[in-house]
Coordinates of C-alpha atoms in Angstrom, one line a residue:
M22 CA 10.7 -26.7 -7.4
S23 CA 7.5 -28.3 -8.6
E24 CA 7.7 -30.3 -11.7
L25 CA 4.5 -31.9 -13.2
K26 CA 5.5 -35.1 -15.0
S27 CA 2.0 -35.7 -16.3
V28 CA -1.1 -33.7 -16.8
P29 CA -3.7 -34.1 -13.9
R30 CA -6.9 -35.8 -15.0
R31 CA -9.1 -32.9 -14.0
V32 CA -7.0 -30.5 -16.1
A33 CA -6.8 -33.0 -19.0
G34 CA -10.6 -33.3 -19.0
S35 CA -11.3 -29.6 -18.9
A36 CA -8.8 -29.0 -21.7
T37 CA -10.3 -31.7 -23.9
F38 CA -13.8 -30.3 -23.4
L39 CA -12.6 -26.8 -24.5
D40 CA -10.4 -28.0 -27.2
E41 CA -13.2 -29.9 -28.9
R42 CA -15.4 -26.8 -28.9
L43 CA -13.0 -23.8 -29.0
G44 CA -9.7 -25.2 -29.9
A45 CA -8.3 -23.8 -26.7
G46 CA -7.1 -27.0 -25.1
N47 CA -3.4 -26.3 -25.3
I48 CA -3.9 -22.7 -23.8
V49 CA -5.9 -24.1 -20.9
R50 CA -3.5 -26.9 -20.2
R51 CA -0.5 -24.7 -20.2
N52 CA -2.0 -22.1 -18.0
M53 CA -3.6 -24.5 -15.5
R54 CA -0.1 -25.8 -14.9
K55 CA 1.4 -22.3 -14.3
I56 CA 3.4 -22.4 -11.1
F57 CA 2.9 -19.8 -8.3
P58 CA 5.2 -19.2 -5.3
D59 CA 3.8 -19.8 -1.9
H60 CA 5.3 -17.0 0.3
W61 CA 2.6 -15.5 2.5
S62 CA 3.4 -11.9 1.5
F63 CA 2.2 -12.6 -2.0
L64 CA -1.3 -12.9 -0.6
L65 CA -1.5 -9.2 0.3
G66 CA -2.6 -8.2 -3.2
E67 CA -5.3 -11.0 -3.2
I68 CA -6.8 -9.3 -0.1
A69 CA -7.3 -6.2 -2.2
L70 CA -8.6 -8.1 -5.2
Y71 CA -11.2 -10.1 -3.0
S72 CA -12.3 -7.0 -1.3
F73 CA -12.9 -5.3 -4.7
I74 CA -15.0 -8.3 -5.7
I75 CA -17.1 -8.0 -2.5
L76 CA -17.4 -4.3 -3.1
L77 CA -18.9 -4.9 -6.5
L78 CA -21.3 -7.5 -5.2
T79 CA -22.5 -5.5 -2.1
G80 CA -22.6 -2.3 -4.1
T81 CA -24.9 -3.8 -6.7
F82 CA -27.3 -4.8 -3.9
L83 CA -27.3 -1.3 -2.5
T84 CA -28.2 0.4 -5.9
F85 CA -31.6 -1.3 -5.8
W86 CA -32.8 0.9 -3.0
F87 CA -30.5 4.0 -3.0
K88 CA -32.0 7.2 -4.5
P89 CA -29.2 9.6 -5.6
S90 CA -31.4 12.7 -5.3
M91 CA -31.0 15.8 -3.2
G92 CA -34.7 16.6 -3.5
E93 CA -36.1 17.2 0.0
I94 CA -38.8 15.1 1.6
V95 CA -40.2 14.7 5.2
Y96 CA -39.0 11.5 6.8
N97 CA -41.8 9.2 8.1
G98 CA -39.8 6.0 8.5
P99 CA -39.4 3.8 11.5
Y100 CA -36.4 5.7 13.1
A101 CA -38.3 7.8 15.6
P102 CA -35.7 10.5 16.5
L103 CA -35.9 11.8 12.8
K104 CA -39.6 11.6 12.2
G105 CA -40.9 14.7 10.6
V106 CA -37.4 16.1 9.8
M107 CA -36.7 17.5 6.3
M108 CA -33.9 15.6 4.5
S109 CA -32.7 14.7 1.1
E110 CA -34.0 11.5 -0.7
A111 CA -30.5 10.2 -0.6
Y112 CA -30.3 10.3 3.2
A113 CA -33.8 9.0 3.5
S114 CA -33.1 6.0 1.3
T115 CA -29.9 5.3 3.3
L116 CA -32.1 5.1 6.4
Q117 CA -34.5 2.9 4.6
I118 CA -31.6 0.5 3.6
S119 CA -30.4 0.6 7.2
F120 CA -33.8 -0.1 9.0
E121 CA -36.4 -1.3 6.5
V122 CA -34.6 -3.5 3.9
R123 CA -34.0 -7.0 5.1
G124 CA -30.2 -7.4 5.5
G125 CA -29.7 -3.8 4.3
L126 CA -27.7 -2.6 7.2
L127 CA -25.4 -5.7 7.2
I128 CA -24.8 -5.3 3.5
R129 CA -24.1 -1.5 3.9
Q130 CA -21.7 -2.2 6.7
I131 CA -19.9 -5.0 4.8
H132 CA -19.6 -2.6 1.8
H133 CA -18.0 0.1 3.9
W134 CA -15.6 -2.4 5.7
A135 CA -14.7 -3.8 2.4
A136 CA -13.8 -0.4 1.0
L137 CA -11.5 0.2 3.9
L138 CA -10.0 -3.3 3.5
F139 CA -9.6 -2.7 -0.3
I140 CA -7.5 0.4 0.1
A141 CA -5.6 -1.0 3.1
G142 CA -4.9 -4.2 1.1
M143 CA -3.6 -2.2 -1.8
M144 CA -1.3 -0.1 0.5
A145 CA 0.1 -3.2 2.0
H146 CA 0.6 -4.9 -1.4
A147 CA 2.4 -1.7 -2.6
L148 CA 4.6 -1.7 0.4
R149 CA 5.5 -5.4 -0.2
V150 CA 6.4 -4.6 -3.8
F151 CA 8.4 -1.6 -3.0
F152 CA 10.4 -3.1 -0.2
T153 CA 11.3 -6.2 -2.1
G154 CA 12.1 -4.4 -5.3
A155 CA 9.4 -6.2 -7.2
Y156 CA 8.8 -3.0 -9.3
R157 CA 12.0 -3.5 -11.2
K158 CA 12.4 -4.5 -14.8
P159 CA 10.2 -6.0 -16.4
R160 CA 7.5 -4.9 -14.0
E161 CA 7.6 -1.1 -14.2
L162 CA 4.4 -0.9 -16.3
N163 CA 2.5 -3.0 -13.7
W164 CA 3.9 -0.8 -10.9
L165 CA 2.5 2.2 -12.6
I166 CA -0.9 0.5 -13.1
G167 CA -1.1 -0.4 -9.4
I168 CA -0.3 3.3 -8.4
L169 CA -3.1 4.4 -10.7
I170 CA -5.5 1.9 -9.2
L171 CA -4.7 3.1 -5.7
T172 CA -5.2 6.8 -6.7
L173 CA -8.5 6.0 -8.3
A174 CA -9.6 4.0 -5.2
L175 CA -9.1 7.1 -3.1
A176 CA -11.4 9.1 -5.4
E177 CA -13.8 6.2 -5.4
G178 CA -13.8 6.2 -1.6
L179 CA -14.4 10.0 -1.5
T180 CA -17.4 9.8 -3.8
G181 CA -18.9 6.9 -2.0
Y182 CA -18.3 8.4 1.4
S183 CA -20.3 11.4 0.3
L184 CA -23.4 9.7 -1.0
P185 CA -25.5 9.2 2.2
D186 CA -25.7 13.0 2.5
D187 CA -25.5 12.9 6.3
L188 CA -23.9 15.6 8.4
L189 CA -20.5 13.9 8.6
S190 CA -20.2 13.2 4.9
G191 CA -21.5 16.7 4.2
A192 CA -18.7 18.2 6.2
G193 CA -16.2 16.2 4.1
L194 CA -17.9 17.4 1.0
R195 CA -17.6 20.9 2.2
V196 CA -13.9 20.5 2.6
T197 CA -13.7 18.9 -0.9
E198 CA -15.5 22.0 -2.3
G199 CA -13.2 24.3 -0.6
V200 CA -10.1 22.5 -2.1
I201 CA -11.6 22.5 -5.5
I202 CA -12.4 26.2 -5.5
S203 CA -8.9 27.0 -4.4
L204 CA -7.4 25.6 -7.5
P205 CA -6.2 28.5 -9.8
V206 CA -8.1 28.9 -13.1
V207 CA -9.8 25.5 -13.2
G208 CA -11.3 25.5 -9.7
T209 CA -14.5 27.3 -10.4
Y210 CA -15.1 25.2 -13.6
I211 CA -14.7 21.9 -11.7
R212 CA -17.0 23.1 -8.9
F213 CA -19.7 24.1 -11.3
F214 CA -19.3 20.7 -13.1
L215 CA -19.7 18.7 -9.9
F216 CA -22.1 20.8 -7.9
G217 CA -24.2 22.3 -10.8
G218 CA -23.7 25.9 -9.4
E219 CA -23.1 27.4 -5.9
Y220 CA -22.5 25.0 -3.1
P221 CA -24.2 22.8 -2.2
G222 CA -26.4 22.9 -5.3
E223 CA -28.7 20.1 -6.2
D224 CA -26.7 17.9 -8.5
V225 CA -23.6 16.8 -6.5
I226 CA -25.0 13.5 -5.1
S227 CA -26.4 12.3 -8.5
R228 CA -23.2 13.2 -10.3
F229 CA -21.0 11.6 -7.5
Y230 CA -23.3 8.5 -7.8
S231 CA -22.6 8.1 -11.5
I232 CA -18.9 8.5 -10.9
H233 CA -19.0 6.1 -8.1
I234 CA -21.0 3.2 -9.6
L235 CA -20.0 3.6 -13.2
L236 CA -17.0 5.6 -14.2
I237 CA -14.3 4.8 -11.6
P238 CA -15.3 1.2 -11.0
G239 CA -15.2 0.6 -14.8
I240 CA -11.7 2.0 -15.1
I241 CA -10.5 0.2 -11.9
L242 CA -11.9 -3.1 -13.3
A243 CA -10.1 -2.6 -16.6
L244 CA -6.9 -1.7 -14.8
V245 CA -7.1 -4.6 -12.4
S246 CA -7.7 -7.0 -15.4
A247 CA -4.6 -5.5 -17.1
H248 CA -2.6 -5.8 -13.8
L249 CA -3.4 -9.5 -13.5
V250 CA -2.7 -10.3 -17.2
L251 CA 0.7 -8.6 -17.0
M252 CA 1.4 -10.5 -13.8
W253 CA 0.5 -13.7 -15.4
V254 CA 2.5 -13.1 -18.5
Q255 CA 5.7 -11.9 -16.7
K256 CA 5.4 -14.5 -14.0
H257 CA 5.5 -13.9 -10.3
T258 CA 8.5 -12.7 -8.3
Q259 CA 9.8 -15.1 -5.6
M260 CA 11.9 -14.8 -2.5
P261 CA 15.4 -16.2 -2.6
G262 CA 15.9 -19.8 -1.5
T263 CA 17.0 -23.3 -2.6
G264 CA 16.8 -23.8 -6.3
R265 CA 15.3 -20.3 -7.1
T266 CA 16.7 -18.3 -9.8
N267 CA 15.7 -15.6 -12.2
R268 CA 14.8 -18.3 -14.8
N269 CA 12.3 -20.4 -12.8
V270 CA 9.4 -20.3 -10.4
V271 CA 9.3 -22.6 -7.4
G272 CA 5.9 -23.2 -6.0
A273 CA 2.5 -25.0 -6.6
P274 CA 0.6 -25.2 -9.8
F275 CA -2.3 -22.9 -10.4
Y276 CA -4.7 -25.9 -10.6
P277 CA -5.6 -27.4 -8.3
T278 CA -3.3 -26.2 -5.4
F279 CA -3.3 -22.4 -5.9
M280 CA -7.0 -22.3 -7.1
A281 CA -8.1 -24.2 -3.9
K282 CA -5.9 -21.8 -1.8
A283 CA -7.3 -18.7 -3.5
G284 CA -10.9 -19.9 -3.1
A285 CA -10.4 -20.6 0.6
Y286 CA -8.7 -17.2 0.9
F287 CA -11.6 -15.5 -0.7
M288 CA -14.0 -17.2 1.7
F289 CA -11.9 -16.2 4.7
T290 CA -11.8 -12.6 3.6
F291 CA -15.5 -12.5 3.0
G292 CA -16.0 -14.2 6.5
V293 CA -13.9 -11.5 8.2
L294 CA -15.8 -8.7 6.4
A295 CA -19.1 -10.3 7.3
L296 CA -18.1 -10.5 11.0
L297 CA -17.0 -6.9 10.9
G298 CA -20.3 -5.9 9.3
T299 CA -22.2 -7.8 12.0
F300 CA -20.4 -6.9 15.2
A301 CA -18.4 -3.7 14.4
Q302 CA -20.7 -0.8 13.8
I303 CA -19.4 1.7 11.2
N304 CA -20.8 5.0 9.9
P305 CA -24.1 5.0 11.8
V306 CA -25.6 7.9 9.7
W307 CA -28.8 8.0 11.7
L308 CA -26.8 9.5 14.6
Y309 CA -25.4 12.3 12.5
G310 CA -28.7 13.5 11.0
P311 CA -29.1 15.0 7.5
Y312 CA -26.6 17.5 6.1
S313 CA -27.3 21.2 6.3
P314 CA -24.7 23.8 5.4
A315 CA -25.7 25.8 8.5
D316 CA -24.9 22.9 10.9
I317 CA -21.4 21.9 12.0
S318 CA -20.1 19.0 14.0
A319 CA -17.1 18.5 16.3
G320 CA -14.6 15.7 16.2
S321 CA -15.3 14.6 12.6
Q322 CA -12.6 12.9 10.6
P323 CA -12.7 11.1 7.2
D324 CA -11.9 7.5 6.7
F325 CA -8.3 6.5 7.3
Y326 CA -7.2 6.7 3.7
L327 CA -8.0 10.4 3.4
A328 CA -7.0 11.3 7.0
F329 CA -3.5 12.3 5.8
L330 CA -4.9 15.0 3.6
E331 CA -7.1 16.2 6.5
G332 CA -4.0 16.3 8.7
A333 CA -2.1 18.4 6.1
L334 CA -4.9 20.9 6.0
R335 CA -5.0 21.2 9.9
I336 CA -1.3 21.8 10.4
M337 CA -0.6 24.0 7.4
P338 CA 0.1 27.7 8.2
A339 CA -2.4 30.2 7.0
W340 CA -0.3 31.3 3.9
E341 CA -1.7 33.0 0.9
I342 CA -0.5 35.1 -2.0
N343 CA -2.3 38.2 -3.2
L344 CA -1.6 38.7 -6.9
F345 CA -1.5 42.3 -8.0
G346 CA -3.0 43.6 -4.8
T347 CA -6.2 42.6 -3.1
S348 CA -8.5 44.9 -5.1
H349 CA -7.2 44.1 -8.7
G350 CA -5.8 40.6 -8.5
G351 CA -6.6 37.1 -7.2
T352 CA -5.7 35.3 -4.1
L353 CA -3.8 32.0 -4.0
P354 CA -4.8 30.3 -0.8
L355 CA -1.5 28.2 -0.3
S356 CA -2.9 27.0 3.0
V357 CA -5.4 24.9 1.0
I358 CA -3.5 24.2 -2.3
I359 CA -0.3 22.9 -0.7
P360 CA -1.8 20.4 1.7
A361 CA -4.4 19.3 -0.9
L362 CA -1.9 18.6 -3.6
L363 CA 1.6 18.3 -2.2
P364 CA 1.4 15.3 0.1
L365 CA -0.5 13.1 -2.4
G366 CA 1.8 14.3 -5.1
I367 CA 4.9 13.5 -3.1
V368 CA 3.7 9.9 -2.4
T369 CA 2.1 9.0 -5.8
V370 CA 4.6 10.8 -8.1
G371 CA 7.5 9.6 -6.0
M372 CA 6.2 6.0 -6.2
A373 CA 5.8 6.3 -10.0
L374 CA 9.3 7.8 -10.6
Y375 CA 11.2 5.6 -8.1
P376 CA 11.8 2.6 -10.4
F377 CA 13.3 4.8 -13.1
A378 CA 15.3 6.9 -10.7
E379 CA 16.8 3.8 -9.1
R380 CA 17.7 2.4 -12.5
W381 CA 19.3 5.7 -13.5
I382 CA 21.3 5.8 -10.2
T383 CA 22.5 2.3 -10.2
G384 CA 22.7 1.7 -13.9
D385 CA 20.9 -1.7 -13.5
D386 CA 19.1 -2.6 -16.5
R387 CA 18.7 -6.4 -15.8
E388 CA 15.5 -8.3 -15.4
H389 CA 14.7 -9.2 -11.7
H390 CA 12.5 -12.1 -10.8
I391 CA 14.0 -12.7 -7.3
A392 CA 12.7 -10.3 -4.7
D393 CA 15.1 -8.5 -2.4
R394 CA 14.9 -8.8 1.4
P395 CA 14.3 -5.3 2.6
R396 CA 17.4 -5.3 4.8
N397 CA 19.7 -5.9 1.8
N398 CA 18.9 -2.6 0.2
P399 CA 19.0 -0.3 3.2
H400 CA 18.6 3.1 1.3
R401 CA 15.4 1.9 -0.5
T402 CA 14.0 0.6 2.7
S403 CA 14.9 3.7 4.6
I404 CA 13.2 5.9 2.0
G405 CA 10.1 3.7 2.3
M406 CA 10.0 4.1 6.1
A407 CA 10.5 7.8 5.8
V408 CA 7.5 8.1 3.6
I409 CA 5.5 5.9 6.0
A410 CA 6.5 8.2 8.8
F411 CA 5.5 11.3 6.7
Y412 CA 2.1 9.7 6.0
G413 CA 1.7 8.6 9.6
V414 CA 2.3 12.0 11.1
L415 CA -0.2 13.7 8.7
W416 CA -2.7 10.8 9.4
L417 CA -2.3 11.3 13.2
F418 CA -2.7 15.0 13.2
G419 CA -5.9 14.7 11.1
A420 CA -7.4 14.2 14.6
N421 CA -5.5 16.9 16.4
D422 CA -8.7 18.2 18.0
I423 CA -9.4 14.7 19.4
I424 CA -5.8 14.5 20.7
S425 CA -6.1 17.9 22.4
T426 CA -9.4 17.1 24.0
N427 CA -8.5 13.7 25.3
F428 CA -4.9 14.5 26.5
H429 CA -5.7 18.0 27.7
I430 CA -3.2 19.6 25.4
S431 CA -3.6 23.0 23.8
L432 CA -4.8 22.7 20.2
Y433 CA -2.0 25.2 19.2
T434 CA 0.6 22.9 20.8
T435 CA -0.6 19.8 18.8
T436 CA -0.6 21.9 15.6
Y437 CA 2.9 23.2 16.1
A438 CA 4.0 19.7 17.1
G439 CA 2.6 18.4 13.8
R440 CA 4.5 21.0 11.8
V441 CA 7.8 20.0 13.4
L442 CA 7.2 16.2 13.3
V443 CA 6.2 16.3 9.6
F444 CA 9.9 17.1 8.8
L445 CA 11.6 15.5 11.8
A446 CA 9.8 12.1 11.9
P447 CA 10.8 11.1 8.3
A448 CA 14.4 12.0 8.9
L449 CA 14.6 10.0 12.1
A450 CA 12.8 7.1 10.4
Y451 CA 15.4 7.1 7.6
V452 CA 18.4 7.2 9.9
I453 CA 17.1 4.6 12.3
T454 CA 15.9 2.2 9.5
Y455 CA 19.3 2.5 7.8
R456 CA 21.1 1.5 11.0
V457 CA 18.6 -1.4 11.6
C458 CA 19.2 -2.7 8.1
L459 CA 23.0 -2.7 8.6
G460 CA 22.6 -4.4 12.0
L461 CA 20.4 -7.1 10.4
Q462 CA 22.9 -7.6 7.6
R463 CA 25.6 -8.1 10.2
S464 CA 23.4 -10.6 11.9
D465 CA 23.0 -12.5 8.6
A466 CA 26.8 -12.3 8.0
A467 CA 27.3 -13.8 11.6
L468 CA 24.9 -16.6 10.9
I469 CA 26.8 -17.5 7.6
A470 CA 30.2 -17.2 9.2
H471 CA 29.6 -18.9 12.5
G472 CA 26.3 -20.9 12.3
V473 CA 23.5 -21.0 14.8
E474 CA 24.0 -20.7 18.6
S475 CA 23.2 -24.1 20.1
G476 CA 23.3 -23.2 23.7
V477 CA 25.9 -26.0 24.3
I478 CA 29.1 -24.9 26.1
K479 CA 32.2 -26.8 25.4
R480 CA 35.5 -26.7 27.4
L481 CA 38.6 -26.7 25.4
P482 CA 41.9 -28.5 26.4
D483 CA 43.5 -25.2 27.3
G484 CA 40.7 -24.4 29.7
R485 CA 38.7 -22.0 27.7
Y486 CA 35.0 -22.3 27.3
V487 CA 33.2 -21.8 23.9
E488 CA 29.7 -22.1 22.7
V489 CA 29.2 -24.8 20.0
H490 CA 27.4 -23.5 16.9
S491 CA 25.4 -25.7 14.5
T492 CA 25.5 -25.4 10.8
L493 CA 22.6 -23.5 9.2
A494 CA 19.8 -25.5 7.5
E495 CA 20.2 -25.7 3.8
D496 CA 17.1 -23.7 2.9
V497 CA 17.9 -21.0 5.5
E498 CA 21.4 -20.6 4.2
A499 CA 20.2 -20.4 0.6
H500 CA 17.7 -17.7 1.7
L501 CA 20.5 -15.7 3.3
R502 CA 22.9 -16.2 0.4
G503 CA 20.3 -14.9 -2.0
K504 CA 21.6 -11.5 -1.1
E505 CA 23.1 -9.6 -4.1
P506 CA 25.1 -6.3 -3.8
V507 CA 23.1 -3.2 -4.8
P508 CA 24.5 -2.4 -8.3
T509 CA 26.6 0.6 -8.9
L510 CA 27.8 2.5 -12.0
S511 CA 30.9 1.2 -13.6
A512 CA 34.2 2.5 -12.2
P513 CA 36.4 4.6 -14.4
A514 CA 38.6 2.7 -16.9
G515 CA 42.2 1.9 -16.3
D516 CA 43.3 5.4 -17.3
G517 CA 41.0 6.9 -14.7
V518 CA 38.8 8.6 -17.3
P519 CA 35.1 8.2 -16.3
A520 CA 32.5 7.1 -18.9
K521 CA 30.9 9.8 -21.0
E522 CA 27.6 9.7 -19.2
L523 CA 29.4 10.3 -15.8
R524 CA 31.1 13.5 -17.0
G525 CA 29.8 16.9 -16.3
P526 CA 28.0 18.2 -13.2
V527 CA 25.0 15.8 -13.6
G528 CA 27.2 12.8 -14.4
R529 CA 29.4 13.4 -11.3
L530 CA 26.3 13.8 -9.1
R531 CA 25.0 10.5 -10.6
A532 CA 28.2 8.8 -9.8
R533 CA 28.2 10.0 -6.2
M534 CA 24.6 9.0 -5.7
S535 CA 25.4 5.6 -7.1
R536 CA 28.3 5.0 -4.8
A537 CA 26.2 6.0 -1.8
Y538 CA 23.1 4.1 -2.8
G539 CA 24.7 0.9 -4.1
G540 CA 27.5 -1.4 -3.3
E541 CA 27.9 -4.1 -0.7
K542 CA 27.5 -2.7 2.8
I543 CA 28.1 -5.8 4.9
P544 CA 29.6 -8.8 3.1
L545 CA 28.5 -12.3 4.0
G546 CA 30.8 -14.8 5.7
N547 CA 32.3 -18.0 4.2
G548 CA 30.1 -20.4 6.1
H549 CA 32.8 -21.6 8.6
V550 CA 31.3 -22.9 11.8
P551 CA 33.6 -22.5 14.8
G552 CA 33.4 -24.4 18.1
E553 CA 33.3 -27.9 16.5
D554 CA 37.0 -28.1 16.0
G555 CA 38.1 -26.3 19.2
E556 CA 38.3 -22.8 17.7
A557 CA 36.9 -19.7 19.3
A558 CA 33.2 -19.1 19.1
I559 CA 31.3 -16.0 18.3
G560 CA 32.4 -13.0 20.4
A561 CA 30.6 -11.4 23.3
E562 CA 28.9 -8.9 21.0
G563 CA 26.8 -11.7 19.6
G564 CA 28.6 -11.8 16.2
T565 CA 31.6 -10.7 14.3
R566 CA 31.8 -9.0 11.0
A567 CA 33.1 -11.0 8.0
G568 CA 36.9 -11.0 8.2
G569 CA 36.9 -9.6 11.8
D570 CA 38.4 -11.2 14.9
T571 CA 36.7 -13.8 17.1
R572 CA 36.6 -13.7 20.9
A573 CA 35.8 -16.5 23.3
L574 CA 32.4 -16.4 25.1
T575 CA 32.8 -17.5 28.7
R576 CA 30.1 -18.4 31.1

């Protein structure tokens, strides 16, 4: 645990300068000395933050030349294959940025790669927070803000993806229009608001442009600021280890250690994006040509973050409901509404409700500042892996035509396989993950109870051979012993009468869920290391459960 006995000279100088002018010296001095933990997984959120900053910088550059207009012109630029072709001003200005503006193609590609990394970083950060239980009290509000930022980022990616008005983005925009118009009651109004009339209209690019560069970025910027402020006030979670409790933070001070690390990490993130923008071509719009509603393209998929919605559309059966007959009523195209709303709703709404559902099931209302190891809450980890499998299947089958073409499999076969796997894969992922978590807990218990295998074989006086085990390092043992049993609801009182909130059908269901979800699955050992005093070593199965028998390992 870092303890600063005196204020560093640089901090004192900055605090004095501000105190003499703004009276903010104490605030600066206190916050500059704020301690941050140094576990690598805490940097995943910073990847998203730095990518967002790079998006703002590169996007500002692109706005100087991009023309958000669907007015048609004849192209006379330097790209010969498209000379004399009618196209929108938006597409022509994208070609101008790519071929005529110095550094324009590099900045455009960095911008696109940064958008992908921004969303990928947020997804990785959200998974880290979920699997370690960092969303628990007092961080539920920050968790909800993060989910809202991720949802807005998907909309931001969709609007930005559509701006070049090329054939690929136009195909995606056509799908978006089909989803919007399928929504009951409000669909036609939303379409009119975005497209200014019948598809494709003449306003969608300019309206998407305003949404993309003003509305959504402004909201995201405000939410990111609130997210960081809450994180700063509530302090960071930390992994279990020596000297780490719910009442302290072990790590390095914000200035100069964390600030130097953060600055270097920003430059590293920018360097990776610059290398990708230089050497990895992305979205070559000049190859697709301008969008025309009469043209179609094969093998087109959206960016990865929307591919799961594409996959849901592709594997969904052609279901619809005709209300009051086909002549007098309306039609609900379930084949569009369900895949457009249900997968995203399952993921986002499930993420938003999970902290409160877990607290209701376990009855745990304590503050948590020590993160869980994923293996130590097997049901939570299994649920997370099931959702990842669900998302992965939909993402994969967003390219079912490419799979069919390259592996010479019938498109009907891949579609039916997707319909089965979207239910089977999450169930298998849950079961397998749960068993893996229990196995890892047994491994931890064996390490605590028996120590680390040293590879040294010792012969005992009675002729048996045992492997000598070494004592765990102090920090490793503290990390393992940071495990806490998952809380459960209180058992009935001595008279066997359950608490009032556990009576009735809902209460009994809650009690059963709490017993299944919580509790100690595999208890840790007592730290005894055999082999040093002539006792039997760990058994042939590689470990023994706490309280189990030991068997000699002979070689």
